[in-house]
XYZ file of C-alpha atoms in Angstrom:
691
model
C -39.158 23.519 94.359
C -36.720 26.415 94.315
C -33.991 26.592 91.692
C -30.656 28.148 92.605
C -29.810 31.338 90.766
C -26.217 31.938 89.610
C -24.363 34.667 91.280
C -24.212 37.862 89.337
C -20.719 38.538 88.021
C -19.335 41.834 89.025
C -17.667 43.607 86.079
C -14.870 45.903 87.024
C -12.395 47.979 85.057
C -9.682 45.421 85.784
C -11.705 42.484 84.433
C -12.564 44.451 81.289
C -8.921 45.247 80.684
C -7.924 41.617 81.113
C -10.602 40.366 78.696
C -9.593 42.915 76.040
C -5.940 41.986 76.312
C -6.718 38.267 75.922
C -8.861 38.860 72.830
C -6.228 41.107 71.339
C -3.624 38.402 71.821
C -5.814 35.791 70.097
C -6.640 38.077 67.163
C -3.042 39.176 66.886
C -1.877 35.607 66.918
C -4.321 34.722 64.148
C -3.222 37.725 62.119
C 0.401 36.806 62.644
C -0.266 33.216 61.580
C -2.120 34.350 58.460
C 0.649 36.794 57.700
C 3.219 34.054 58.126
C 1.259 31.789 55.769
C 1.016 34.562 53.195
C 4.696 35.369 53.476
C 5.562 31.686 53.231
C 3.300 31.240 50.250
C 4.784 34.294 48.560
C 8.243 32.973 49.247
C 7.271 29.563 47.875
C 5.835 31.072 44.705
C 8.564 33.635 44.131
C 11.530 31.477 45.066
C 10.763 27.771 44.881
C 8.264 27.925 42.008
C 9.856 30.858 40.267
C 10.691 28.825 37.157
C 7.180 27.385 36.855
C 5.409 30.728 36.932
C 8.012 32.349 34.781
C 7.258 29.725 32.152
C 3.500 30.232 32.547
C 3.941 33.948 32.202
C 6.122 33.456 29.184
C 3.580 31.096 27.609
C 0.942 33.834 27.793
C 3.238 36.063 25.791
C 4.889 33.443 23.582
C 3.377 30.551 21.628
C 5.568 27.493 21.134
C 4.599 25.554 18.016
C 6.023 22.207 16.950
C 7.312 22.004 13.386
C 6.512 18.588 11.855
C 9.707 16.802 10.810
C 10.310 15.946 7.194
C 9.877 12.256 6.512
C 12.916 10.371 5.359
C 13.117 9.680 1.654
C 12.443 6.270 0.170
C 14.891 5.724 -2.671
C 15.508 2.920 -5.146
C 18.684 0.867 -5.522
C 20.249 3.612 -7.692
C 19.349 6.514 -5.394
C 16.348 7.677 -7.411
C 13.506 8.967 -5.175
C 10.383 6.850 -4.875
C 8.952 9.056 -2.104
C 10.279 12.507 -1.180
C 9.052 15.845 0.229
C 8.046 19.115 -1.403
C 7.536 22.594 0.026
C 3.900 23.024 0.965
C 1.606 25.815 2.193
C -1.398 24.296 3.912
C -4.396 25.159 6.080
C -5.881 22.998 8.846
C -8.785 23.334 11.278
C -8.418 22.655 15.016
C -11.952 21.496 15.979
C -11.781 22.427 19.664
C -10.836 26.039 18.847
C -13.575 26.678 16.272
C -16.396 29.027 17.310
C -18.701 28.783 14.274
C -17.760 25.803 12.125
C -20.163 26.439 9.244
C -19.247 30.118 8.921
C -15.545 29.254 9.054
C -15.861 26.571 6.348
C -17.891 28.908 4.123
C -15.336 31.687 4.523
C -12.434 29.339 3.714
C -14.255 27.901 0.701
C -14.624 31.414 -0.721
C -11.034 32.401 -0.036
C -9.516 29.185 -1.408
C -12.137 28.471 -4.096
C -12.721 24.926 -2.811
C -14.675 22.358 -4.813
C -18.064 21.232 -3.403
C -16.821 17.692 -2.736
C -13.846 19.136 -0.808
C -16.248 21.173 1.330
C -18.323 18.039 1.991
C -15.189 16.161 3.005
C -14.176 18.901 5.456
C -17.634 18.903 7.061
C -17.639 15.131 7.432
C -14.086 15.045 8.801
C -15.011 17.688 11.357
C -17.977 15.636 12.527
C -15.845 12.507 12.935
C -12.703 14.122 14.290
C -11.728 14.186 17.934
C -11.326 17.716 19.253
C -7.544 17.535 19.313
C -7.053 16.104 15.826
C -6.469 18.639 13.027
C -8.683 18.469 9.951
C -7.012 19.292 6.661
C -8.706 22.025 4.637
C -6.277 22.291 1.723
C -2.620 21.987 0.892
C -0.333 22.906 -1.997
C -1.611 26.476 -1.703
C -0.025 29.408 -3.488
C 1.730 32.005 -1.368
C -1.085 34.502 -2.075
C -3.681 32.047 -0.739
C -1.541 31.362 2.320
C -1.141 35.099 2.964
C -4.877 35.747 2.522
C -5.633 33.251 5.285
C -2.841 34.470 7.568
C -3.999 38.125 7.657
C -7.537 37.044 8.594
C -6.598 34.782 11.511
C -8.150 37.006 14.230
C -11.515 36.533 12.496
C -11.011 32.800 11.928
C -10.520 31.071 15.287
C -9.494 27.435 14.876
C -7.831 27.997 11.497
C -4.153 26.992 11.449
C -2.130 27.895 8.342
C 1.348 26.415 8.160
C 4.339 26.134 5.905
C 6.122 22.827 5.700
C 6.694 19.819 3.493
C 4.214 17.394 1.961
C 4.849 13.833 0.830
C 5.338 13.388 -2.884
C 5.466 10.228 -5.001
C 7.029 10.992 -8.409
C 5.854 7.712 -10.019
C 2.248 8.139 -8.887
C -0.040 5.117 -9.132
C 2.706 2.699 -10.195
C 4.060 2.702 -6.616
C 0.708 2.979 -4.816
C 0.546 -0.568 -3.472
C 4.285 -0.842 -2.965
C 4.802 2.274 -0.845
C 1.312 2.913 0.510
C 0.628 6.484 1.611
C 0.647 8.816 4.618
C -2.184 10.511 6.475
C -3.119 12.231 9.759
C -2.832 10.159 12.927
C -6.069 8.711 14.287
C -7.481 9.161 17.769
C -6.374 5.588 18.515
C -2.802 6.455 17.522
C -2.772 9.405 19.917
C -4.293 7.437 22.794
C -1.684 4.723 22.344
C 1.366 7.013 22.152
C 0.322 10.321 23.735
C 2.825 12.070 21.513
C 1.949 15.768 20.945
C 3.549 15.493 17.524
C 0.602 13.341 16.410
C -1.817 16.263 16.805
C 0.443 18.844 15.195
C -1.116 20.268 11.995
C 0.670 18.923 8.947
C 2.190 15.864 10.640
C 1.336 12.550 8.998
C 2.065 8.913 9.681
C 2.412 5.918 7.368
C -0.940 4.326 6.595
C -0.125 1.415 4.305
C 2.675 -0.391 2.500
C 6.284 0.449 3.262
C 5.310 3.897 4.556
C 3.552 2.147 7.437
C 6.134 -0.609 7.913
C 9.020 1.873 8.285
C 7.070 4.724 9.875
C 9.306 4.992 12.978
C 12.460 5.032 10.825
C 11.051 7.608 8.399
C 9.783 9.957 11.133
C 12.423 12.449 12.217
C 12.571 14.790 15.209
C 10.267 17.840 15.219
C 11.482 21.404 15.205
C 9.920 24.268 17.197
C 9.022 27.917 16.634
C 8.584 30.617 19.334
C 6.251 33.478 18.361
C 5.246 36.523 20.445
C 1.465 37.034 20.391
C -1.175 39.394 21.754
C -3.905 38.351 24.187
C -6.138 37.540 21.172
C -3.457 35.363 19.612
C -2.360 37.778 16.898
C 1.297 37.323 15.962
C 3.552 40.222 16.948
C 6.916 38.851 15.945
C 8.767 35.577 15.437
C 11.383 35.046 18.129
C 13.397 31.874 17.517
C 13.093 28.761 15.393
C 14.696 25.362 15.860
C 14.815 23.371 12.648
C 13.528 19.836 12.424
C 15.668 16.741 11.938
C 14.584 14.689 8.890
C 13.881 10.978 9.210
C 16.163 8.239 7.957
C 16.462 7.408 4.279
C 15.280 3.925 3.331
C 17.059 2.393 0.333
C 15.073 -0.342 -1.396
C 16.089 -3.072 -3.806
C 13.454 -1.731 -6.218
C 14.545 -0.349 -9.585
C 12.416 2.805 -9.967
C 12.527 2.748 -13.762
C 11.544 -0.913 -13.940
C 8.803 -0.423 -11.338
C 7.223 2.385 -13.326
C 7.617 0.508 -16.607
C 5.969 -2.632 -15.209
C 3.040 -0.640 -13.834
C 2.499 1.131 -17.136
C 3.020 -2.059 -19.175
C 0.092 -3.754 -17.413
C -1.951 -1.441 -19.620
C -5.702 -1.438 -18.970
C -5.650 -4.848 -17.319
C -6.110 -5.807 -13.690
C -2.982 -7.657 -12.696
C 0.482 -7.822 -11.225
C 4.124 -8.103 -12.249
C 6.968 -9.146 -9.927
C 10.654 -9.232 -10.918
C 13.373 -10.850 -8.747
C 17.171 -10.811 -9.065
C 18.270 -14.448 -9.353
C 21.652 -13.672 -7.807
C 20.399 -12.712 -4.352
C 16.584 -12.580 -4.209
C 16.320 -8.776 -4.400
C 12.842 -7.686 -5.535
C 13.363 -5.293 -8.434
C 9.703 -4.559 -9.189
C 6.421 -5.207 -7.397
C 3.693 -3.682 -9.543
C -0.043 -4.064 -8.991
C -2.471 -2.303 -11.334
C -4.831 -0.595 -11.532
C -3.818 1.256 -8.428
C -4.523 4.466 -6.560
C -2.375 7.563 -6.708
C -0.740 7.808 -3.261
C -0.457 11.576 -3.770
C -4.266 11.786 -3.680
C -4.497 9.798 -0.434
C -1.674 11.718 1.218
C -3.228 15.052 0.243
C -6.679 14.001 1.486
C -8.635 12.104 -1.155
C -12.087 13.399 -2.049
C -15.163 11.285 -1.364
C -15.958 11.262 -5.075
C -12.561 9.857 -6.063
C -12.665 7.253 -3.291
C -16.151 6.188 -4.396
C -14.901 5.796 -7.962
C -11.986 3.624 -6.827
C -14.102 1.461 -4.516
C -16.710 0.760 -7.220
C -14.204 -0.181 -9.933
C -14.538 -3.907 -10.790
C -10.748 -4.031 -11.375
C -10.303 -3.405 -7.605
C -7.614 -0.678 -7.623
C -7.574 -0.555 -3.807
C -6.277 -4.137 -3.444
C -2.591 -5.006 -3.536
C -2.757 -7.949 -5.924
C 0.907 -8.905 -5.526
C 0.587 -9.771 -1.833
C -3.138 -9.958 -1.087
C -4.408 -11.490 -4.311
C -4.678 -15.291 -4.449
C -5.080 -17.161 -7.726
C -5.108 -20.739 -8.990
C -1.644 -21.013 -10.570
C -2.892 -23.050 -13.514
C -0.312 -24.633 -15.784
C 2.523 -22.496 -14.402
C 3.022 -25.271 -11.800
C 3.766 -27.948 -14.417
C 7.570 -27.417 -14.358
C 7.444 -27.828 -10.579
C 5.336 -30.993 -10.908
C 7.730 -32.311 -13.554
C 10.653 -31.735 -11.161
C 8.795 -33.756 -8.527
C 8.301 -36.527 -11.119
C 12.015 -36.573 -11.901
C 12.938 -36.711 -8.213
C 10.476 -39.608 -7.806
C 12.299 -41.622 -10.473
C 10.236 -41.004 -13.605
C 12.472 -40.541 -16.654
C 12.168 -37.448 -18.857
C 11.868 -39.563 -22.034
C 8.963 -41.668 -20.797
C 6.034 -41.085 -23.134
C 2.305 -40.662 -22.460
C -0.365 -40.615 -25.155
C -2.809 -37.716 -24.936
C -6.210 -38.597 -26.459
C -7.810 -35.309 -25.332
C -9.542 -36.660 -22.206
C -9.256 -39.409 -19.606
C -11.668 -40.746 -17.015
C -10.723 -40.566 -13.361
C -13.318 -42.289 -11.200
C -16.677 -41.197 -12.559
C -15.407 -37.863 -13.946
C -14.004 -37.136 -17.381
C -10.979 -34.828 -17.261
C -10.131 -32.958 -20.469
C -6.951 -31.575 -21.956
C -7.038 -27.991 -23.200
C -6.532 -29.392 -26.720
C -9.800 -31.105 -27.509
C -8.401 -33.615 -30.005
C -5.370 -34.375 -27.842
C -1.631 -34.029 -28.347
C -0.814 -37.661 -29.118
C 2.391 -39.161 -27.629
C 4.503 -36.714 -25.580
C 7.525 -36.955 -23.298
C 8.160 -34.575 -20.404
C 9.736 -31.826 -22.515
C 6.898 -31.896 -25.011
C 4.262 -32.048 -22.266
C 5.639 -28.891 -20.637
C 6.142 -27.099 -23.956
C 2.608 -27.896 -25.154
C 1.111 -27.700 -21.642
C -0.506 -31.115 -22.006
C -2.863 -31.823 -19.095
C -3.257 -35.562 -19.771
C 0.468 -36.206 -19.289
C 0.380 -34.673 -15.831
C -2.953 -36.278 -14.912
C -1.495 -39.724 -15.442
C 1.981 -39.120 -14.059
C 0.748 -37.423 -10.896
C -1.387 -40.433 -10.014
C 1.737 -42.583 -10.094
C 3.704 -40.593 -7.496
C 0.882 -39.213 -5.334
C 0.147 -35.747 -4.012
C 2.504 -35.805 -1.029
C 5.623 -35.698 -3.222
C 4.155 -32.951 -5.395
C 3.178 -30.885 -2.339
C 6.660 -31.274 -0.865
C 8.270 -29.948 -4.040
C 5.726 -27.106 -4.238
C 6.722 -25.908 -0.778
C 10.426 -26.163 -1.601
C 10.027 -23.823 -4.562
C 8.135 -21.253 -2.482
C 4.455 -22.026 -2.934
C 2.427 -21.428 0.223
C 5.514 -20.065 1.992
C 5.350 -17.163 4.439
C 8.115 -14.694 3.668
C 9.454 -12.224 6.225
C 8.472 -9.022 4.426
C 8.000 -5.416 5.613
C 4.326 -5.242 4.666
C 1.334 -4.983 7.013
C -0.622 -7.842 5.436
C -0.065 -10.770 3.096
C -2.047 -13.722 1.766
C -0.037 -16.937 1.676
C -1.948 -19.273 -0.609
C -2.511 -22.996 -0.273
C -0.532 -26.118 -1.100
C -3.075 -28.914 -0.563
C -2.244 -32.495 0.410
C -4.139 -35.348 2.136
C -3.273 -34.124 5.646
C -4.367 -30.579 4.793
C -7.762 -31.701 3.465
C -8.351 -33.927 6.478
C -7.530 -31.037 8.792
C -9.462 -28.410 6.819
C -12.585 -30.275 5.729
C -12.438 -33.543 7.681
C -12.543 -35.397 4.366
C -10.350 -37.990 2.706
C -8.116 -37.019 -0.193
C -9.382 -38.340 -3.525
C -7.617 -39.136 -6.777
C -9.437 -36.316 -8.554
C -7.967 -33.885 -6.001
C -4.494 -34.916 -7.185
C -5.541 -34.539 -10.816
C -6.868 -31.022 -10.209
C -3.848 -29.909 -8.174
C -1.324 -31.178 -10.692
C -2.505 -28.579 -13.237
C -2.786 -25.802 -10.654
C -6.535 -25.945 -10.094
C -8.733 -27.232 -7.275
C -7.566 -26.135 -3.839
C -4.180 -24.842 -4.976
C -3.682 -21.055 -4.635
C -0.693 -18.752 -5.049
C 0.108 -15.041 -4.987
C 2.239 -13.314 -7.669
C 5.270 -12.900 -5.393
C 5.295 -16.635 -4.618
C 5.098 -17.354 -8.346
C 8.138 -15.142 -8.995
C 10.013 -16.916 -6.187
C 9.099 -20.255 -7.780
C 10.540 -19.078 -11.115
C 13.737 -17.891 -9.405
C 14.211 -21.174 -7.543
C 13.633 -23.267 -10.671
C 16.159 -21.055 -12.475
C 18.853 -21.332 -9.792
C 18.112 -24.475 -7.791
C 18.472 -22.378 -4.610
C 15.820 -21.362 -2.100
C 16.188 -17.631 -2.698
C 14.224 -15.429 -0.300
C 12.634 -12.177 -1.518
C 14.257 -9.072 -0.055
C 13.273 -5.386 -0.212
C 16.061 -3.625 1.747
C 19.142 -2.881 -0.319
C 22.268 -4.378 1.185
C 20.459 -6.182 3.983
C 22.491 -9.129 5.313
C 21.031 -12.562 4.643
C 22.204 -16.163 4.938
C 23.256 -18.202 1.927
C 20.181 -19.872 0.418
C 19.798 -23.626 0.782
C 19.242 -25.987 -2.136
C 15.706 -26.761 -3.293
C 16.618 -30.421 -2.877
C 16.789 -31.372 -6.557
C 19.742 -32.500 -8.613
C 21.268 -30.134 -11.142
C 20.698 -32.747 -13.867
C 16.955 -32.663 -13.238
C 16.908 -28.870 -13.073
C 18.601 -28.710 -16.482
C 15.774 -30.843 -17.914
C 13.171 -28.466 -16.498
C 14.930 -25.339 -17.751
C 15.283 -26.835 -21.229
C 11.565 -27.628 -21.291
C 10.713 -24.069 -20.170
C 12.935 -22.761 -22.958
C 10.918 -24.863 -25.403
C 7.702 -23.258 -24.109
C 8.879 -19.875 -25.419
C 11.446 -20.600 -28.119
C 10.618 -24.147 -29.276
C 7.094 -23.854 -30.614
C 5.398 -24.116 -27.221
C 2.451 -22.223 -25.771
C 4.525 -19.169 -24.762
C 5.763 -17.960 -28.128
C 4.376 -14.477 -27.383
C 7.019 -14.142 -24.639
C 9.930 -14.497 -27.081
C 12.497 -11.782 -26.398
C 13.077 -8.929 -28.828
C 16.584 -8.353 -27.444
C 19.293 -10.055 -29.552
C 21.180 -12.728 -27.657
C 18.653 -12.915 -24.793
C 16.395 -15.960 -24.591
C 13.502 -16.134 -22.139
C 12.411 -19.440 -20.616
C 9.039 -19.708 -18.941
C 5.649 -21.317 -18.574
C 2.213 -19.999 -19.477
C -0.899 -20.690 -17.470
C -4.665 -20.380 -17.694
C -6.704 -20.616 -14.502
C -10.434 -21.203 -14.705
C -12.683 -19.370 -12.264
C -15.908 -21.122 -13.296
C -16.939 -24.726 -13.761
C -17.464 -25.878 -17.347
C -20.343 -28.343 -17.540
C -20.446 -31.422 -19.774
C -23.366 -29.885 -21.643
C -21.295 -26.803 -22.453
C -18.380 -28.968 -23.610
C -20.691 -30.931 -25.873
C -22.013 -27.753 -27.457
C -18.705 -25.909 -27.470
C -17.022 -24.115 -24.580
C -17.855 -20.416 -24.521
C -14.974 -18.078 -25.255
C -13.805 -15.581 -22.670
C -14.904 -12.684 -24.873
C -18.535 -13.765 -24.469
C -18.328 -13.939 -20.664
C -18.719 -11.288 -18.001
C -15.422 -9.902 -16.696
C -15.517 -11.810 -13.394
C -16.113 -15.148 -15.192
C -13.133 -14.967 -17.538
C -10.025 -17.083 -17.005
C -6.935 -15.675 -15.351
C -3.865 -15.453 -17.613
C -0.469 -16.245 -16.073
C 3.218 -16.455 -16.962
C 6.346 -17.253 -14.958
C 9.879 -17.444 -16.274
C 13.448 -16.202 -16.239
C 16.132 -14.729 -18.496
C 18.624 -15.240 -19.957
C 17.827 -18.939 -20.334
C 21.453 -20.091 -20.366
C 22.547 -17.920 -17.408
C 19.486 -16.883 -15.365
C 19.737 -13.369 -13.929
C 16.126 -12.224 -13.594
C 12.953 -14.129 -12.717
C 9.467 -12.818 -13.403
C 5.833 -13.580 -12.675
C 2.820 -11.943 -14.298
C -0.835 -12.564 -13.503
C -3.677 -10.882 -15.391
C -6.982 -11.154 -13.541
C -9.743 -12.371 -15.837
C -7.534 -11.572 -18.818
C -8.529 -14.724 -20.673
C -5.617 -14.368 -23.164
C -7.945 -12.104 -25.149
C -5.637 -9.224 -26.172
C -2.164 -10.269 -27.302
C -0.430 -6.977 -26.405
C -2.067 -7.019 -22.961
C -1.551 -10.707 -22.233
C 0.715 -12.080 -19.513
C 3.468 -13.577 -21.770
C 4.043 -10.401 -23.776
C 3.847 -8.151 -20.704
C 6.472 -10.325 -18.997
C 8.681 -10.304 -22.096
C 8.581 -6.522 -22.482
C 9.253 -6.026 -18.763
C 12.342 -8.238 -18.938
C 13.475 -6.459 -22.095
C 13.584 -3.182 -20.131
C 16.388 -4.652 -18.004
C 18.518 -5.297 -21.089
C 17.581 -2.353 -23.349
C 15.536 0.346 -21.525
C 15.400 2.745 -24.475
C 13.981 0.156 -26.858
C 11.445 -1.047 -24.287
C 10.263 2.508 -23.540
C 9.904 3.296 -27.224
C 7.600 0.312 -27.659
C 5.635 1.160 -24.507
C 5.001 4.759 -25.548
C 3.703 3.537 -28.902
C 1.373 1.052 -27.230
C 0.089 3.627 -24.738
C -1.259 5.768 -27.553
C -3.721 2.976 -28.255
C -4.582 2.549 -24.578
C -5.464 6.198 -24.006
C -2.197 7.366 -22.477
C -0.406 6.723 -19.211
C -2.189 5.422 -16.089
C -2.364 9.004 -14.747
C -3.998 10.276 -17.920
C -6.465 7.400 -18.089
C -7.438 7.802 -14.435
C -7.964 11.548 -14.904
C -10.405 10.873 -17.738
C -12.103 8.177 -15.699
C -12.509 10.633 -12.821
C -13.941 13.309 -15.127
C -16.468 10.840 -16.546
C -17.414 9.625 -13.076
C -17.914 13.199 -11.859
C -20.217 13.952 -14.782
C -22.164 10.726 -14.215
C -22.686 11.580 -10.527
C -23.780 15.109 -11.432
C -26.331 13.705 -13.887
C -27.499 11.220 -11.239
C -28.085 14.068 -8.760
C -29.825 16.175 -11.390
C -27.184 18.895 -11.253
C -26.600 18.745 -15.027
C -28.859 17.454 -17.812
C -27.955 14.148 -19.462
C -26.204 14.440 -22.834
C -28.340 14.292 -25.941
C -28.490 10.805 -27.455
C -27.251 11.351 -30.996
C -24.614 10.092 -33.326
C -22.286 12.977 -32.582
C -21.788 11.832 -28.994
C -21.113 8.288 -30.059
C -18.601 9.443 -32.595
C -16.823 11.774 -30.238
C -16.147 9.079 -27.633
C -14.088 10.577 -24.861
C -13.506 13.855 -26.646
C -15.386 15.736 -23.931
C -13.070 14.425 -21.255
C -10.381 16.919 -20.365
C -6.972 16.097 -21.682
C -4.303 15.685 -19.055
C -0.822 16.645 -20.180
C 1.873 14.120 -19.554
C 4.597 15.367 -17.256
C 7.825 13.652 -16.403
C 8.631 13.358 -12.699
C 11.014 16.052 -11.521
C 14.612 15.182 -11.024
C 15.980 15.174 -7.462
C 17.714 18.489 -8.125
C 14.348 20.182 -8.701
C 12.910 19.121 -5.340
C 12.618 21.543 -2.442
C 13.791 18.910 0.017
C 17.080 17.038 -0.200
C 17.538 13.478 1.016
C 19.593 12.907 4.144
C 22.582 10.636 3.800
C 21.503 7.028 3.435
C 21.777 5.092 6.674
C 22.687 1.507 7.214
C 20.090 -0.979 5.972
C 16.926 -1.173 8.032
C 15.906 -4.674 9.047
C 12.353 -5.599 8.009
């Protein structure tokens, strides 16, 4: 088969010229198109996107740094600062900019003379920190230290020195649980808000207490600083600075002097004091001790100090006023007596107290082993007779008692500006059926009527109960000065019955009752109140037969709680108070709940006299809370060093025993600076902030 061959194409000069011209047109067209694209792109960049690239170019030459805003002040009802700001030189690390973390930390430790536990904290924070979150190295630096870091910045990538303001709490530990503290924002905070201010070195947010509750109000608007830099980031000159706008000032109902006095007056005990204004429900003091120093937390607490606080059996990290729950003990007897009166039982009706009665198959004892004999209501409250209330409560039933308990504030949830609260329990038959699927028994009523069994209360609720018994009105606790509030309703009891209760509470303190230690030292001021003892362990019949062990022979956690609630003056109530001493056991008279409450109330009537007594007492306690905690920290540091083998244990001889705490460094007492001495000044107080 023959295949056809294509005809050979004849190439002439004309065909070659035509082909060249066509190719030239195609190439020229492509070149023209590319040129048009380039010209268009250049026009787009130089004209349309001129601002964008101008800004990018400027950002290579100029660094724009946010200046953290000063937090608003927290002041007391008289304008005295509870939390303010002080000028601060500080150094932070930006993890994502660090080249050699270990070398950088070592260099900084040498320059700033950091303690070993501070170095350990920095290493651990760096390991845990997200790349964008600054890690604090040190603050409150001297200007020389700040300058030494600043001139070495080219050799220390990731190091960010800054000058700003740090949070300061003049009253220290006495406001720790009330105000909380501030600290760097977490990765979760940044992911939720995506606010660049949160990752700015030196900026801190509220972490607990009122600092956290009012964080948005206290946070102002940041400033900014433009600085010309070289390609390596070295500062050439500062161009412009826009100042920050401070946050709002929060004015509290707290009396700063009373708050500090109450915290110091709790002495070495673990406990709480709450004071309320009977006119309007303003909380004047909310002290919980022992506490932490919020300055330590805000500055970046060391691992060693945090370990010491967390291992303390007095639990300084817990806010006892709002998170602590306690059996109220005999402090509920005035409330129970008011329920009896409202149920129709007369105040002169008498019950004989033989020392014990049998309820079902259980023998219930009075605190006085031989009994009180015949007592009416006034005598039963004054002498805190259990048998009177055992018998009377069975006559009216638990439902009426529980109703009155709720009306005076027990178990009530208050609308407060705090992140967390514990609300306690007012038990009744319906509650037990719902909680345990069990029927209410007579012995449950007997236990509840003396504040034991299922009944629980926190110190703030106890102070509210005292205020409502004193006034007959359902006062609500308030922390914001001048905040609007509705007129309180009645507790639902007649004034005649309330007068009976107040007279009986006066007899507790001034009529030979159990609260004689609370008698006022201020002439013309009489305190009315009710003492309480709450057991935390069960006393067996065998122990009763052989003699109940005293609190002094028991371990700390097994001792009874000591309680007191009351008001003053008796004839015209102005202030109500509650004091709970955890495991106090009424062992030390000067550190017992009745006397602590009495001295705290006396401060409101004669501050100079109260302070004179407190300063005398503190000499026997080892100084102020700050001084005692400093010695405790020094001892703990030595103990840890011995445990690690860093220092030899002290020789066991009589000299050490005799010297006691002589080796502990003395910490000079220093009064908090006046507002005029602060570097920051408070902005004008704003209108009240709603909780």
